[in-house]
Amino acid sequence: MQAITLSLPEPTLQAAKALADARDITLGQLLRQALSDELGKAQRTAKTPNRADEQLIGPLRALLAADFGQARSWDELQSRLHGKGFALREAGGGLALHSHPEGLRLCKASELGHAYASLMRRFGTPFPGHAHRHLADRLLGRPQQKGPPQGDPNDDFDVIERDQPFLSTR
């Protein structure tokens, strides 16, 4: 332990002593715990987990620009990314870049300037295994089926008539 000198306003000192007494600890223990808690908060990231660190985005964008720009298919893009230690994975309605093979999420593909929709249009097909098929239907111009499945229009159906009339309470 290292000794330090700390100057506090009298009201703050009195409030800290009262709190330490209420917790049945020393003033030193209270101050060490408060400082430890603050240091813990500072080490935790305040940004949301879906937003990448801006200092990471620029270098990644530069490193992977040629791979995103020159790939002609999803397979070729994944192969190029794997060669540099990265992989694309489905993330909600889009894609995210992960470290490969560890799988640590780094950023969204759109944060690198490559939105899922633009890549899908360029490759002419959705990302393999992507769950949001409606995006592909909308962006690639595939017809969306509305209502129940349509059967063969040439199919006829038979009307079944009963021999006995239904019972009536009239």
mmCIF file with all atom_site columns, N, CA and C in Angstrom, residues 45 47-65 68 84-86 96-99 104-113:
data_model
loop_
_atom_site.group_PDB
_atom_site.id
_atom_site.type_symbol
_atom_site.label_atom_id
_atom_site.label_alt_id
_atom_site.label_comp_id
_atom_site.label_asym_id
_atom_site.label_entity_id
_atom_site.label_seq_id
_atom_site.pdbx_PDB_ins_code
_atom_site.Cartn_x
_atom_site.Cartn_y
_atom_site.Cartn_z
_atom_site.occupancy
_atom_site.B_iso_or_equiv
_atom_site.pdbx_formal_charge
_atom_site.auth_seq_id
_atom_site.auth_comp_id
_atom_site.auth_asym_id
_atom_site.auth_atom_id
_atom_site.pdbx_PDB_model_num
ATOM 1   N N  . THR A 1 45  ? -16.686 -0.344  -21.180 1.00 0.00 ? 45  THR A N  1
ATOM 2   C CA . THR A 1 45  ? -17.019 0.533   -22.298 1.00 0.00 ? 45  THR A CA 1
ATOM 3   C C  . THR A 1 45  ? -18.389 1.163   -22.110 1.00 0.00 ? 45  THR A C  1
ATOM 4   N N  . LYS A 1 47  ? -19.969 2.664   -24.689 1.00 0.00 ? 47  LYS A N  1
ATOM 5   C CA . LYS A 1 47  ? -20.716 2.581   -25.941 1.00 0.00 ? 47  LYS A CA 1
ATOM 6   C C  . LYS A 1 47  ? -21.530 1.294   -25.997 1.00 0.00 ? 47  LYS A C  1
ATOM 7   N N  . THR A 1 48  ? -22.521 1.290   -26.853 1.00 0.00 ? 48  THR A N  1
ATOM 8   C CA . THR A 1 48  ? -23.341 0.103   -27.002 1.00 0.00 ? 48  THR A CA 1
ATOM 9   C C  . THR A 1 48  ? -22.524 -0.989  -27.686 1.00 0.00 ? 48  THR A C  1
ATOM 10  N N  . PRO A 1 49  ? -22.835 -2.262  -27.429 1.00 0.00 ? 49  PRO A N  1
ATOM 11  C CA . PRO A 1 49  ? -22.048 -3.337  -28.029 1.00 0.00 ? 49  PRO A CA 1
ATOM 12  C C  . PRO A 1 49  ? -22.209 -3.426  -29.543 1.00 0.00 ? 49  PRO A C  1
ATOM 13  N N  . ASN A 1 50  ? -23.233 -2.783  -30.115 1.00 0.00 ? 50  ASN A N  1
ATOM 14  C CA . ASN A 1 50  ? -23.449 -2.849  -31.558 1.00 0.00 ? 50  ASN A CA 1
ATOM 15  C C  . ASN A 1 50  ? -22.697 -1.764  -32.320 1.00 0.00 ? 50  ASN A C  1
ATOM 16  N N  . ARG A 1 51  ? -22.045 -0.865  -31.601 1.00 0.00 ? 51  ARG A N  1
ATOM 17  C CA . ARG A 1 51  ? -21.322 0.228   -32.245 1.00 0.00 ? 51  ARG A CA 1
ATOM 18  C C  . ARG A 1 51  ? -19.825 -0.005  -32.103 1.00 0.00 ? 51  ARG A C  1
ATOM 19  N N  . ALA A 1 52  ? -19.126 -0.041  -33.199 1.00 0.00 ? 52  ALA A N  1
ATOM 20  C CA . ALA A 1 52  ? -17.687 -0.321  -33.169 1.00 0.00 ? 52  ALA A CA 1
ATOM 21  C C  . ALA A 1 52  ? -16.901 0.919   -32.767 1.00 0.00 ? 52  ALA A C  1
ATOM 22  N N  . ASP A 1 53  ? -15.704 0.705   -32.263 1.00 0.00 ? 53  ASP A N  1
ATOM 23  C CA . ASP A 1 53  ? -14.795 1.775   -31.897 1.00 0.00 ? 53  ASP A CA 1
ATOM 24  C C  . ASP A 1 53  ? -14.343 2.477   -33.179 1.00 0.00 ? 53  ASP A C  1
ATOM 25  N N  . GLU A 1 54  ? -14.492 3.789   -33.221 1.00 0.00 ? 54  GLU A N  1
ATOM 26  C CA . GLU A 1 54  ? -14.150 4.549   -34.429 1.00 0.00 ? 54  GLU A CA 1
ATOM 27  C C  . GLU A 1 54  ? -12.662 4.416   -34.782 1.00 0.00 ? 54  GLU A C  1
ATOM 28  N N  . GLN A 1 55  ? -11.809 4.210   -33.789 1.00 0.00 ? 55  GLN A N  1
ATOM 29  C CA . GLN A 1 55  ? -10.388 4.052   -34.072 1.00 0.00 ? 55  GLN A CA 1
ATOM 30  C C  . GLN A 1 55  ? -10.090 2.711   -34.735 1.00 0.00 ? 55  GLN A C  1
ATOM 31  N N  . LEU A 1 56  ? -11.003 1.766   -34.616 1.00 0.00 ? 56  LEU A N  1
ATOM 32  C CA . LEU A 1 56  ? -10.853 0.461   -35.255 1.00 0.00 ? 56  LEU A CA 1
ATOM 33  C C  . LEU A 1 56  ? -11.347 0.493   -36.698 1.00 0.00 ? 56  LEU A C  1
ATOM 34  N N  . ILE A 1 57  ? -12.393 1.267   -36.952 1.00 0.00 ? 57  ILE A N  1
ATOM 35  C CA . ILE A 1 57  ? -13.056 1.279   -38.266 1.00 0.00 ? 57  ILE A CA 1
ATOM 36  C C  . ILE A 1 57  ? -12.129 1.729   -39.394 1.00 0.00 ? 57  ILE A C  1
ATOM 37  N N  . GLY A 1 58  ? -11.444 2.839   -39.216 1.00 0.00 ? 58  GLY A N  1
ATOM 38  C CA . GLY A 1 58  ? -10.576 3.373   -40.282 1.00 0.00 ? 58  GLY A CA 1
ATOM 39  C C  . GLY A 1 58  ? -9.539  2.380   -40.761 1.00 0.00 ? 58  GLY A C  1
ATOM 40  N N  . PRO A 1 59  ? -8.737  1.819   -39.865 1.00 0.00 ? 59  PRO A N  1
ATOM 41  C CA . PRO A 1 59  ? -7.739  0.841   -40.303 1.00 0.00 ? 59  PRO A CA 1
ATOM 42  C C  . PRO A 1 59  ? -8.353  -0.413  -40.929 1.00 0.00 ? 59  PRO A C  1
ATOM 43  N N  . LEU A 1 60  ? -9.470  -0.893  -40.374 1.00 0.00 ? 60  LEU A N  1
ATOM 44  C CA . LEU A 1 60  ? -10.129 -2.064  -40.963 1.00 0.00 ? 60  LEU A CA 1
ATOM 45  C C  . LEU A 1 60  ? -10.643 -1.753  -42.364 1.00 0.00 ? 60  LEU A C  1
ATOM 46  N N  . ARG A 1 61  ? -11.239 -0.577  -42.525 1.00 0.00 ? 61  ARG A N  1
ATOM 47  C CA . ARG A 1 61  ? -11.761 -0.169  -43.832 1.00 0.00 ? 61  ARG A CA 1
ATOM 48  C C  . ARG A 1 61  ? -10.632 -0.153  -44.864 1.00 0.00 ? 61  ARG A C  1
ATOM 49  N N  . ALA A 1 62  ? -9.488  0.406   -44.484 1.00 0.00 ? 62  ALA A N  1
ATOM 50  C CA . ALA A 1 62  ? -8.351  0.466   -45.409 1.00 0.00 ? 62  ALA A CA 1
ATOM 51  C C  . ALA A 1 62  ? -7.787  -0.924  -45.697 1.00 0.00 ? 62  ALA A C  1
ATOM 52  N N  . LEU A 1 63  ? -7.669  -1.747  -44.675 1.00 0.00 ? 63  LEU A N  1
ATOM 53  C CA . LEU A 1 63  ? -7.108  -3.089  -44.830 1.00 0.00 ? 63  LEU A CA 1
ATOM 54  C C  . LEU A 1 63  ? -7.957  -3.970  -45.741 1.00 0.00 ? 63  LEU A C  1
ATOM 55  N N  . LEU A 1 64  ? -9.281  -3.821  -45.654 1.00 0.00 ? 64  LEU A N  1
ATOM 56  C CA . LEU A 1 64  ? -10.181 -4.742  -46.359 1.00 0.00 ? 64  LEU A CA 1
ATOM 57  C C  . LEU A 1 64  ? -10.830 -4.148  -47.610 1.00 0.00 ? 64  LEU A C  1
ATOM 58  N N  . ALA A 1 65  ? -10.514 -2.907  -47.947 1.00 0.00 ? 65  ALA A N  1
ATOM 59  C CA . ALA A 1 65  ? -11.158 -2.240  -49.087 1.00 0.00 ? 65  ALA A CA 1
ATOM 60  C C  . ALA A 1 65  ? -11.003 -3.028  -50.385 1.00 0.00 ? 65  ALA A C  1
ATOM 61  N N  . PHE A 1 68  ? -13.225 -6.282  -50.334 1.00 0.00 ? 68  PHE A N  1
ATOM 62  C CA . PHE A 1 68  ? -14.634 -6.003  -50.565 1.00 0.00 ? 68  PHE A CA 1
ATOM 63  C C  . PHE A 1 68  ? -14.859 -5.526  -51.999 1.00 0.00 ? 68  PHE A C  1
ATOM 64  N N  . LYS A 1 84  ? -7.142  -13.006 -44.217 1.00 0.00 ? 84  LYS A N  1
ATOM 65  C CA . LYS A 1 84  ? -6.632  -11.912 -43.382 1.00 0.00 ? 84  LYS A CA 1
ATOM 66  C C  . LYS A 1 84  ? -7.090  -12.035 -41.924 1.00 0.00 ? 84  LYS A C  1
ATOM 67  N N  . GLY A 1 85  ? -7.748  -13.155 -41.612 1.00 0.00 ? 85  GLY A N  1
ATOM 68  C CA . GLY A 1 85  ? -8.156  -13.368 -40.225 1.00 0.00 ? 85  GLY A CA 1
ATOM 69  C C  . GLY A 1 85  ? -9.516  -12.800 -39.861 1.00 0.00 ? 85  GLY A C  1
ATOM 70  N N  . PHE A 1 86  ? -10.411 -12.688 -40.849 1.00 0.00 ? 86  PHE A N  1
ATOM 71  C CA . PHE A 1 86  ? -11.741 -12.135 -40.613 1.00 0.00 ? 86  PHE A CA 1
ATOM 72  C C  . PHE A 1 86  ? -12.804 -13.008 -41.258 1.00 0.00 ? 86  PHE A C  1
ATOM 73  N N  . ALA A 1 96  ? -22.063 -8.621  -39.963 1.00 0.00 ? 96  ALA A N  1
ATOM 74  C CA . ALA A 1 96  ? -21.033 -8.089  -39.080 1.00 0.00 ? 96  ALA A CA 1
ATOM 75  C C  . ALA A 1 96  ? -19.714 -8.769  -39.389 1.00 0.00 ? 96  ALA A C  1
ATOM 76  N N  . LEU A 1 97  ? -18.622 -8.037  -39.188 1.00 0.00 ? 97  LEU A N  1
ATOM 77  C CA . LEU A 1 97  ? -17.283 -8.562  -39.381 1.00 0.00 ? 97  LEU A CA 1
ATOM 78  C C  . LEU A 1 97  ? -16.796 -9.121  -38.046 1.00 0.00 ? 97  LEU A C  1
ATOM 79  N N  . HIS A 1 98  ? -16.293 -10.334 -38.085 1.00 0.00 ? 98  HIS A N  1
ATOM 80  C CA . HIS A 1 98  ? -15.782 -11.012 -36.891 1.00 0.00 ? 98  HIS A CA 1
ATOM 81  C C  . HIS A 1 98  ? -14.334 -11.415 -37.127 1.00 0.00 ? 98  HIS A C  1
ATOM 82  N N  . SER A 1 99  ? -13.584 -11.573 -36.035 1.00 0.00 ? 99  SER A N  1
ATOM 83  C CA . SER A 1 99  ? -12.244 -12.142 -36.165 1.00 0.00 ? 99  SER A CA 1
ATOM 84  C C  . SER A 1 99  ? -12.420 -13.625 -36.487 1.00 0.00 ? 99  SER A C  1
ATOM 85  N N  . LEU A 1 104 ? -14.762 -13.127 -32.548 1.00 0.00 ? 104 LEU A N  1
ATOM 86  C CA . LEU A 1 104 ? -15.019 -11.879 -31.842 1.00 0.00 ? 104 LEU A CA 1
ATOM 87  C C  . LEU A 1 104 ? -15.628 -10.863 -32.795 1.00 0.00 ? 104 LEU A C  1
ATOM 88  N N  . ARG A 1 105 ? -16.793 -10.327 -32.435 1.00 0.00 ? 105 ARG A N  1
ATOM 89  C CA . ARG A 1 105 ? -17.460 -9.333  -33.275 1.00 0.00 ? 105 ARG A CA 1
ATOM 90  C C  . ARG A 1 105 ? -16.676 -8.031  -33.255 1.00 0.00 ? 105 ARG A C  1
ATOM 91  N N  . LEU A 1 106 ? -16.370 -7.494  -34.445 1.00 0.00 ? 106 LEU A N  1
ATOM 92  C CA . LEU A 1 106 ? -15.571 -6.283  -34.550 1.00 0.00 ? 106 LEU A CA 1
ATOM 93  C C  . LEU A 1 106 ? -16.403 -5.066  -34.940 1.00 0.00 ? 106 LEU A C  1
ATOM 94  N N  . CYS A 1 107 ? -17.249 -5.208  -35.948 1.00 0.00 ? 107 CYS A N  1
ATOM 95  C CA . CYS A 1 107 ? -18.067 -4.088  -36.406 1.00 0.00 ? 107 CYS A CA 1
ATOM 96  C C  . CYS A 1 107 ? -19.102 -4.591  -37.403 1.00 0.00 ? 107 CYS A C  1
ATOM 97  N N  . LYS A 1 108 ? -20.011 -3.708  -37.778 1.00 0.00 ? 108 LYS A N  1
ATOM 98  C CA . LYS A 1 108 ? -20.978 -4.031  -38.822 1.00 0.00 ? 108 LYS A CA 1
ATOM 99  C C  . LYS A 1 108 ? -20.316 -3.810  -40.184 1.00 0.00 ? 108 LYS A C  1
ATOM 100 N N  . ALA A 1 109 ? -20.707 -4.596  -41.153 1.00 0.00 ? 109 ALA A N  1
ATOM 101 C CA . ALA A 1 109 ? -20.175 -4.415  -42.508 1.00 0.00 ? 109 ALA A CA 1
ATOM 102 C C  . ALA A 1 109 ? -20.523 -3.023  -43.025 1.00 0.00 ? 109 ALA A C  1
ATOM 103 N N  . SER A 1 110 ? -21.679 -2.517  -42.658 1.00 0.00 ? 110 SER A N  1
ATOM 104 C CA . SER A 1 110 ? -22.088 -1.182  -43.111 1.00 0.00 ? 110 SER A CA 1
ATOM 105 C C  . SER A 1 110 ? -21.182 -0.090  -42.536 1.00 0.00 ? 110 SER A C  1
ATOM 106 N N  . GLU A 1 111 ? -20.592 -0.316  -41.361 1.00 0.00 ? 111 GLU A N  1
ATOM 107 C CA . GLU A 1 111 ? -19.671 0.661   -40.788 1.00 0.00 ? 111 GLU A CA 1
ATOM 108 C C  . GLU A 1 111 ? -18.368 0.724   -41.588 1.00 0.00 ? 111 GLU A C  1
ATOM 109 N N  . LEU A 1 112 ? -18.098 -0.333  -42.331 1.00 0.00 ? 112 LEU A N  1
ATOM 110 C CA . LEU A 1 112 ? -16.931 -0.353  -43.216 1.00 0.00 ? 112 LEU A CA 1
ATOM 111 C C  . LEU A 1 112 ? -17.275 0.213   -44.588 1.00 0.00 ? 112 LEU A C  1
ATOM 112 N N  . GLY A 1 113 ? -18.539 0.582   -44.783 1.00 0.00 ? 113 GLY A N  1
ATOM 113 C CA . GLY A 1 113 ? -18.972 1.130   -46.063 1.00 0.00 ? 113 GLY A CA 1
ATOM 114 C C  . GLY A 1 113 ? -19.550 0.100   -47.003 1.00 0.00 ? 113 GLY A C  1
#
